Short mmCIF file of N, CA, C and O in Angstrom, two decimals:
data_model
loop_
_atom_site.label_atom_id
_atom_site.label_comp_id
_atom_site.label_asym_id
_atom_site.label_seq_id
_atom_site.Cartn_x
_atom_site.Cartn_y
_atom_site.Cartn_z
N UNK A 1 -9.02 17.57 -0.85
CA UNK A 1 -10.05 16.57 -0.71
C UNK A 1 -10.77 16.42 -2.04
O UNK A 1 -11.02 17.27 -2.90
N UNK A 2 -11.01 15.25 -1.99
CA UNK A 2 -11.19 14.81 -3.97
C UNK A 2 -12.23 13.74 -3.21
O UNK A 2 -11.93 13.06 -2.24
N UNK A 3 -13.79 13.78 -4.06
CA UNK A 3 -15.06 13.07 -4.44
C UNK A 3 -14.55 11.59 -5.43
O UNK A 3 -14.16 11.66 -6.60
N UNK A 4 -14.63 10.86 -4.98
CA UNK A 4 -13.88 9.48 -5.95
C UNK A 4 -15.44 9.20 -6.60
O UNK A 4 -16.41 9.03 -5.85
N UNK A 5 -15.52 9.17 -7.73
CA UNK A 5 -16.71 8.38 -8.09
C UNK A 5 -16.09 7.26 -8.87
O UNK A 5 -15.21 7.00 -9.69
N UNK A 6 -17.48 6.51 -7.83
CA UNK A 6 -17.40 5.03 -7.52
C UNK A 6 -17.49 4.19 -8.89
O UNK A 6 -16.89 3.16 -9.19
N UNK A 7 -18.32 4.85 -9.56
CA UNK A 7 -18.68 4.26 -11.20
C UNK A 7 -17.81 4.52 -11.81
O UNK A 7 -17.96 3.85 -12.83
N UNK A 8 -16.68 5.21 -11.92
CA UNK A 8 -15.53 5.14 -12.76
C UNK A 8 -14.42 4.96 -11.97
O UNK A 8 -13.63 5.88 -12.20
N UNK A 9 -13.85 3.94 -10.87
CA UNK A 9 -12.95 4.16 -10.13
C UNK A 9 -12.68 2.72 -10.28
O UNK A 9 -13.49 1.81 -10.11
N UNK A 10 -11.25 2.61 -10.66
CA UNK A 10 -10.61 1.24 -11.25
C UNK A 10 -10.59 -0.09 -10.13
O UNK A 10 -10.24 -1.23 -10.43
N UNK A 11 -11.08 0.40 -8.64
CA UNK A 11 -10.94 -0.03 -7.71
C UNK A 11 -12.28 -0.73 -6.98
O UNK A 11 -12.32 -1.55 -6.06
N UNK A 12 -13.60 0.07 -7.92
CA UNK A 12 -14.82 -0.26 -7.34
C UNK A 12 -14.95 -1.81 -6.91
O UNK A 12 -15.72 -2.01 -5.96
N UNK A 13 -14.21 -3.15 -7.57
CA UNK A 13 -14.50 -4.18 -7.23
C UNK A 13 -13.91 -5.12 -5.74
O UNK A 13 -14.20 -6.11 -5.06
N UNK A 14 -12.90 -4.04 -5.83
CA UNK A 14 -11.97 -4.48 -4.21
C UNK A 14 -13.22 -3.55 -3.23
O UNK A 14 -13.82 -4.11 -2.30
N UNK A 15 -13.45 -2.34 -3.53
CA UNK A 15 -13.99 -1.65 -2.30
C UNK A 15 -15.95 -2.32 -1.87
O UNK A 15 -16.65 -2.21 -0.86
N UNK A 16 -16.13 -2.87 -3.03
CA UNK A 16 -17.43 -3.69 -2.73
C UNK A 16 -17.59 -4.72 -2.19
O UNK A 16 -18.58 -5.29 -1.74
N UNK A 17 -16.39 -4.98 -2.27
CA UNK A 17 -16.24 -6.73 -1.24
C UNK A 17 -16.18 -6.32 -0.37
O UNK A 17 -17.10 -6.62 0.39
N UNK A 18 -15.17 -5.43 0.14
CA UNK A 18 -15.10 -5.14 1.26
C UNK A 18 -15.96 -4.28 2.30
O UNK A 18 -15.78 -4.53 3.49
N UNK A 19 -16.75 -3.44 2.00
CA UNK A 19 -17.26 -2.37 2.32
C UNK A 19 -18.62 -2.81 3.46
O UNK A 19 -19.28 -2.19 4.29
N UNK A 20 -18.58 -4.09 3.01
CA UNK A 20 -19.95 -4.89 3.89
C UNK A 20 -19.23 -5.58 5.18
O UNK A 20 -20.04 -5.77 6.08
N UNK A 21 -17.92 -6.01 5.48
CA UNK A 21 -16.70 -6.28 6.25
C UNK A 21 -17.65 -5.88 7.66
O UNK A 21 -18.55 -5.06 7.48
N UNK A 22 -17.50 -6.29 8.65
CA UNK A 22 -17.87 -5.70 9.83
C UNK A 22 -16.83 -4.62 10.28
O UNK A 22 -17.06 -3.42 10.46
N UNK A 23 -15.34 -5.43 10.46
CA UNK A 23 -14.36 -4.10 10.39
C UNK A 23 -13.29 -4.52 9.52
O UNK A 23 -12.60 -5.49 9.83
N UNK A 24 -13.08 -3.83 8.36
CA UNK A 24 -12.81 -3.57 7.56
C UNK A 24 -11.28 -2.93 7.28
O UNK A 24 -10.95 -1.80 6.90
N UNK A 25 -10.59 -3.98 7.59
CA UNK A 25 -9.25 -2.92 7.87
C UNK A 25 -7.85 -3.37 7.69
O UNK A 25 -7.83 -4.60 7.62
N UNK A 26 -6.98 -2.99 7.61
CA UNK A 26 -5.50 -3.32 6.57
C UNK A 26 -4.42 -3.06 7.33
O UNK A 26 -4.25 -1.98 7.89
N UNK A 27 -3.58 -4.12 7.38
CA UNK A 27 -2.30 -4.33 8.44
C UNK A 27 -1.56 -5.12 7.49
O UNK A 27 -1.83 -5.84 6.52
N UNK A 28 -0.08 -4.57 8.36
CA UNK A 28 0.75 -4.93 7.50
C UNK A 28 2.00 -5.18 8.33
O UNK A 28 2.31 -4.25 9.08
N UNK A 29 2.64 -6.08 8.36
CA UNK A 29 4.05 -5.85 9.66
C UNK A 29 5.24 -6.91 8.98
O UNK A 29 5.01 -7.76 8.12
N UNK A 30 6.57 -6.59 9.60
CA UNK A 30 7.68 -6.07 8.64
C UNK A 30 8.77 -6.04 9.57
O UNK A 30 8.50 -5.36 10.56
N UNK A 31 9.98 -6.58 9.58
CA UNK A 31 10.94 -6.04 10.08
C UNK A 31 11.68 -5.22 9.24
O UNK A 31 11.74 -5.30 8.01
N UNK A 32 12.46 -4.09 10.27
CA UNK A 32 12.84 -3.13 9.21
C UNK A 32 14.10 -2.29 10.28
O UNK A 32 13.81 -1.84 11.39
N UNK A 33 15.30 -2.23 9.75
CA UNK A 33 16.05 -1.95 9.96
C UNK A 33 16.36 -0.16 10.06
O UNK A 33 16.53 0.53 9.04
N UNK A 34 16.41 0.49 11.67
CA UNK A 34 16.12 1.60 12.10
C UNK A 34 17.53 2.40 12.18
O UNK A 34 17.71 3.56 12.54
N UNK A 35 18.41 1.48 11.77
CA UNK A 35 19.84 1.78 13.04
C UNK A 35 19.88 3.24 12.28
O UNK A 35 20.00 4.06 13.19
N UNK A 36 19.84 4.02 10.82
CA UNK A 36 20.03 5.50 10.01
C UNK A 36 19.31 6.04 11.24
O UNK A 36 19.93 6.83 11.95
N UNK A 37 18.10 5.70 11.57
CA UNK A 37 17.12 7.02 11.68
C UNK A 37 17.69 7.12 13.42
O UNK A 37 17.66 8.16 14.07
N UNK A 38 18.21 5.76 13.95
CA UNK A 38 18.62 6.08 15.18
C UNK A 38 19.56 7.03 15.52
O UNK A 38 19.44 7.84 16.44
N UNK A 39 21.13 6.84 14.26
CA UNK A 39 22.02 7.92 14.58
C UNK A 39 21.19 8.83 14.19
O UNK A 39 20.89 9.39 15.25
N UNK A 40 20.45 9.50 13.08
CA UNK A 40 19.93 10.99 13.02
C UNK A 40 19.65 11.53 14.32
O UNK A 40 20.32 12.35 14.95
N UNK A 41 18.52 10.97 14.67
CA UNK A 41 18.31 11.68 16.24
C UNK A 41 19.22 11.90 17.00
O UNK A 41 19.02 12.88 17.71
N UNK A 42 20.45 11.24 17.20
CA UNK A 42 21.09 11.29 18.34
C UNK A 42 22.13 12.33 18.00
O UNK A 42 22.72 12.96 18.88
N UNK A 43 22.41 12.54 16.24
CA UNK A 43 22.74 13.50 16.16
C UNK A 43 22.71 14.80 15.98
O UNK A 43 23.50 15.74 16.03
N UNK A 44 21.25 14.57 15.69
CA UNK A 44 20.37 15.82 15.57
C UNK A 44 19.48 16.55 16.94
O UNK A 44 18.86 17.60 16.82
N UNK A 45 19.55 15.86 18.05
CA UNK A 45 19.16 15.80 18.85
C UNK A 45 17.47 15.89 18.52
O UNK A 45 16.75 16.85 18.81
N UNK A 46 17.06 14.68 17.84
CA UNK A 46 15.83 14.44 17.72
C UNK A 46 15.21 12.85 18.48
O UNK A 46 15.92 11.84 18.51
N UNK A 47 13.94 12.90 18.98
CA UNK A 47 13.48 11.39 19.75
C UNK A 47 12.97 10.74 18.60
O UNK A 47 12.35 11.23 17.65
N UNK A 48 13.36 9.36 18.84
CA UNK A 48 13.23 8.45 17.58
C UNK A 48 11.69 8.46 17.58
O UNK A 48 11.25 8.79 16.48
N UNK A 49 10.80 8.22 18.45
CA UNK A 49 9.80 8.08 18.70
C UNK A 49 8.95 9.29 17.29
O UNK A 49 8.06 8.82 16.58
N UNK A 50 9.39 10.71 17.12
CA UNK A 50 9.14 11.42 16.82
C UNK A 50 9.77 11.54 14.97
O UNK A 50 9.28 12.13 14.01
N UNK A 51 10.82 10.82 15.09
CA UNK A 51 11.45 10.86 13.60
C UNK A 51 11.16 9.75 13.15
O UNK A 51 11.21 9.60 11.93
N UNK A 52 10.77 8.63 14.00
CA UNK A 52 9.90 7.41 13.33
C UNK A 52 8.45 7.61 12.77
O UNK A 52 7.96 7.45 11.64
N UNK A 53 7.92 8.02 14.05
CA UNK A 53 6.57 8.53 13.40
C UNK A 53 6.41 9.71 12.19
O UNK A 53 5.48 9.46 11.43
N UNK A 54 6.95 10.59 11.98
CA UNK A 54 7.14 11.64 10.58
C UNK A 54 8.04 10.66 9.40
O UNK A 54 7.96 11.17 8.28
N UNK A 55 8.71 9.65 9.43
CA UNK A 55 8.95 8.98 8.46
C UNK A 55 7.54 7.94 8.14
O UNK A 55 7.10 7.92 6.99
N UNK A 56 7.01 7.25 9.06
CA UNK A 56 5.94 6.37 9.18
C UNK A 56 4.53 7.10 8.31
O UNK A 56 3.82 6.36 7.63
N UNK A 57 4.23 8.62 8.43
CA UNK A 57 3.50 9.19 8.16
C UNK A 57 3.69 9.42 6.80
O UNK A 57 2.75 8.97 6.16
N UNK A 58 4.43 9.87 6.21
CA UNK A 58 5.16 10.27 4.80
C UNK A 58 4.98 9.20 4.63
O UNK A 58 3.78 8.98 4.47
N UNK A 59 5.71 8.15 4.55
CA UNK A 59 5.51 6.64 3.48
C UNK A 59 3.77 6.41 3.08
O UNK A 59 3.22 6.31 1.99
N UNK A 60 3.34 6.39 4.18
CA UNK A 60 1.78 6.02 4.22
C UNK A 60 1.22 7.22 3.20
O UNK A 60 0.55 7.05 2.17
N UNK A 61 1.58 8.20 3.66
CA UNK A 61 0.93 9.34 2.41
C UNK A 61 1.19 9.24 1.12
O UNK A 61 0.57 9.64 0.13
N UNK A 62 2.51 8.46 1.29
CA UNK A 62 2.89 8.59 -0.36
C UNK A 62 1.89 7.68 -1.11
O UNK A 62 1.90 7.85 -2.32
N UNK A 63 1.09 6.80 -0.67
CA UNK A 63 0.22 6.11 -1.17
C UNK A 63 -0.83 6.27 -1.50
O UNK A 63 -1.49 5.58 -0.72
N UNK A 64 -1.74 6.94 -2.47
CA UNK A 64 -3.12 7.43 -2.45
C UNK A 64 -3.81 6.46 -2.24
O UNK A 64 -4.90 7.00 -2.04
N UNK A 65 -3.99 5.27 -2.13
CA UNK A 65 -5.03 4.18 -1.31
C UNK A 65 -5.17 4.47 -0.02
O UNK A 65 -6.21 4.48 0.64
N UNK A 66 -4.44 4.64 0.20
CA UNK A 66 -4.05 4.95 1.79
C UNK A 66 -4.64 6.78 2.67
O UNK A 66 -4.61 7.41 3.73
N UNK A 67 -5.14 6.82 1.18
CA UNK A 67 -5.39 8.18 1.86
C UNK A 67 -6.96 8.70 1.41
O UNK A 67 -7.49 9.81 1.33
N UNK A 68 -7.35 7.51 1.20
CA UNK A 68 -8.69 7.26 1.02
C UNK A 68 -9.91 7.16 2.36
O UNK A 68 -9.54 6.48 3.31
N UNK A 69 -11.05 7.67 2.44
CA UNK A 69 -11.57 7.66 3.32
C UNK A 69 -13.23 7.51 2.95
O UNK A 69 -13.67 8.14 1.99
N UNK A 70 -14.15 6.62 3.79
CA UNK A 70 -15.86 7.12 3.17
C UNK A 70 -16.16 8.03 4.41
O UNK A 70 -16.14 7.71 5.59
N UNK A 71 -16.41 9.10 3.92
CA UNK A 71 -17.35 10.07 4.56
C UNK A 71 -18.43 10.12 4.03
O UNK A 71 -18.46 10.13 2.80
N UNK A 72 -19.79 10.18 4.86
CA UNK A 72 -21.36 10.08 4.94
C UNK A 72 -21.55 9.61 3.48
O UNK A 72 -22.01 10.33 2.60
N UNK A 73 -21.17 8.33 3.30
CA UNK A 73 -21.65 7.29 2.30
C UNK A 73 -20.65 7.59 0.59
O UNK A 73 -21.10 7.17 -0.47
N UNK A 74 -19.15 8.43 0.68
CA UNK A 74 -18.67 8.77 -0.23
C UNK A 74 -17.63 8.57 0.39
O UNK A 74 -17.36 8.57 1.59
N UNK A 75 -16.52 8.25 -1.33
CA UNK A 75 -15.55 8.01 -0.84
C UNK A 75 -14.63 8.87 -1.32
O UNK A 75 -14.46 9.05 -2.52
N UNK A 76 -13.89 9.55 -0.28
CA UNK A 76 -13.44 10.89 -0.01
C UNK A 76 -11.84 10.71 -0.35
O UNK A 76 -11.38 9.83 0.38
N UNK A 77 -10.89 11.23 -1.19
CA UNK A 77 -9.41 10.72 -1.31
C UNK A 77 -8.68 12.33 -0.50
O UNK A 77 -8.65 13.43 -1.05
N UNK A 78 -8.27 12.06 0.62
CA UNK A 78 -7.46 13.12 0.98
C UNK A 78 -6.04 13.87 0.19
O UNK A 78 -5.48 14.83 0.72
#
């Protein structure tokens, strides 16, 4: 867990627009071709449900925007 300060953070001008947002929040949707992760499971005897979501999680992490958070008025980078 990493303290982002706001006065030197290359980003301060996106997060000030936004930050006043009532809800404030980022979507994104995509078709995307599953059929790999389907044989894995079936040969691994894993539920897609479960090897989708741990691939879904990893991508998103790989992103440090994404792993940004404000806690009690700071903005917190996990």
């Amino acid at each position: 867990m990493k303290i982002i300060n706001l006065d030197e953070w290359p980003r301060r001008m996106q997060y000030e627009n936004f930050i006043n947002y009532t809800n404030p929040i980022f979507s994104v949707g995509t078709t995307i071709d599953v059929t790999n992760l389907v044989q894995y499971g079936e040969k691994n005897d894993v539920s897609f449900f479960s090897a989708f979501l741990y691939v879904v999680t990893r991508s998103i992490n790989s992103v440090e925007e994404m792993r940004i958070r404000v806690v009690k008025d700071e903005l917190v980078l996990f």
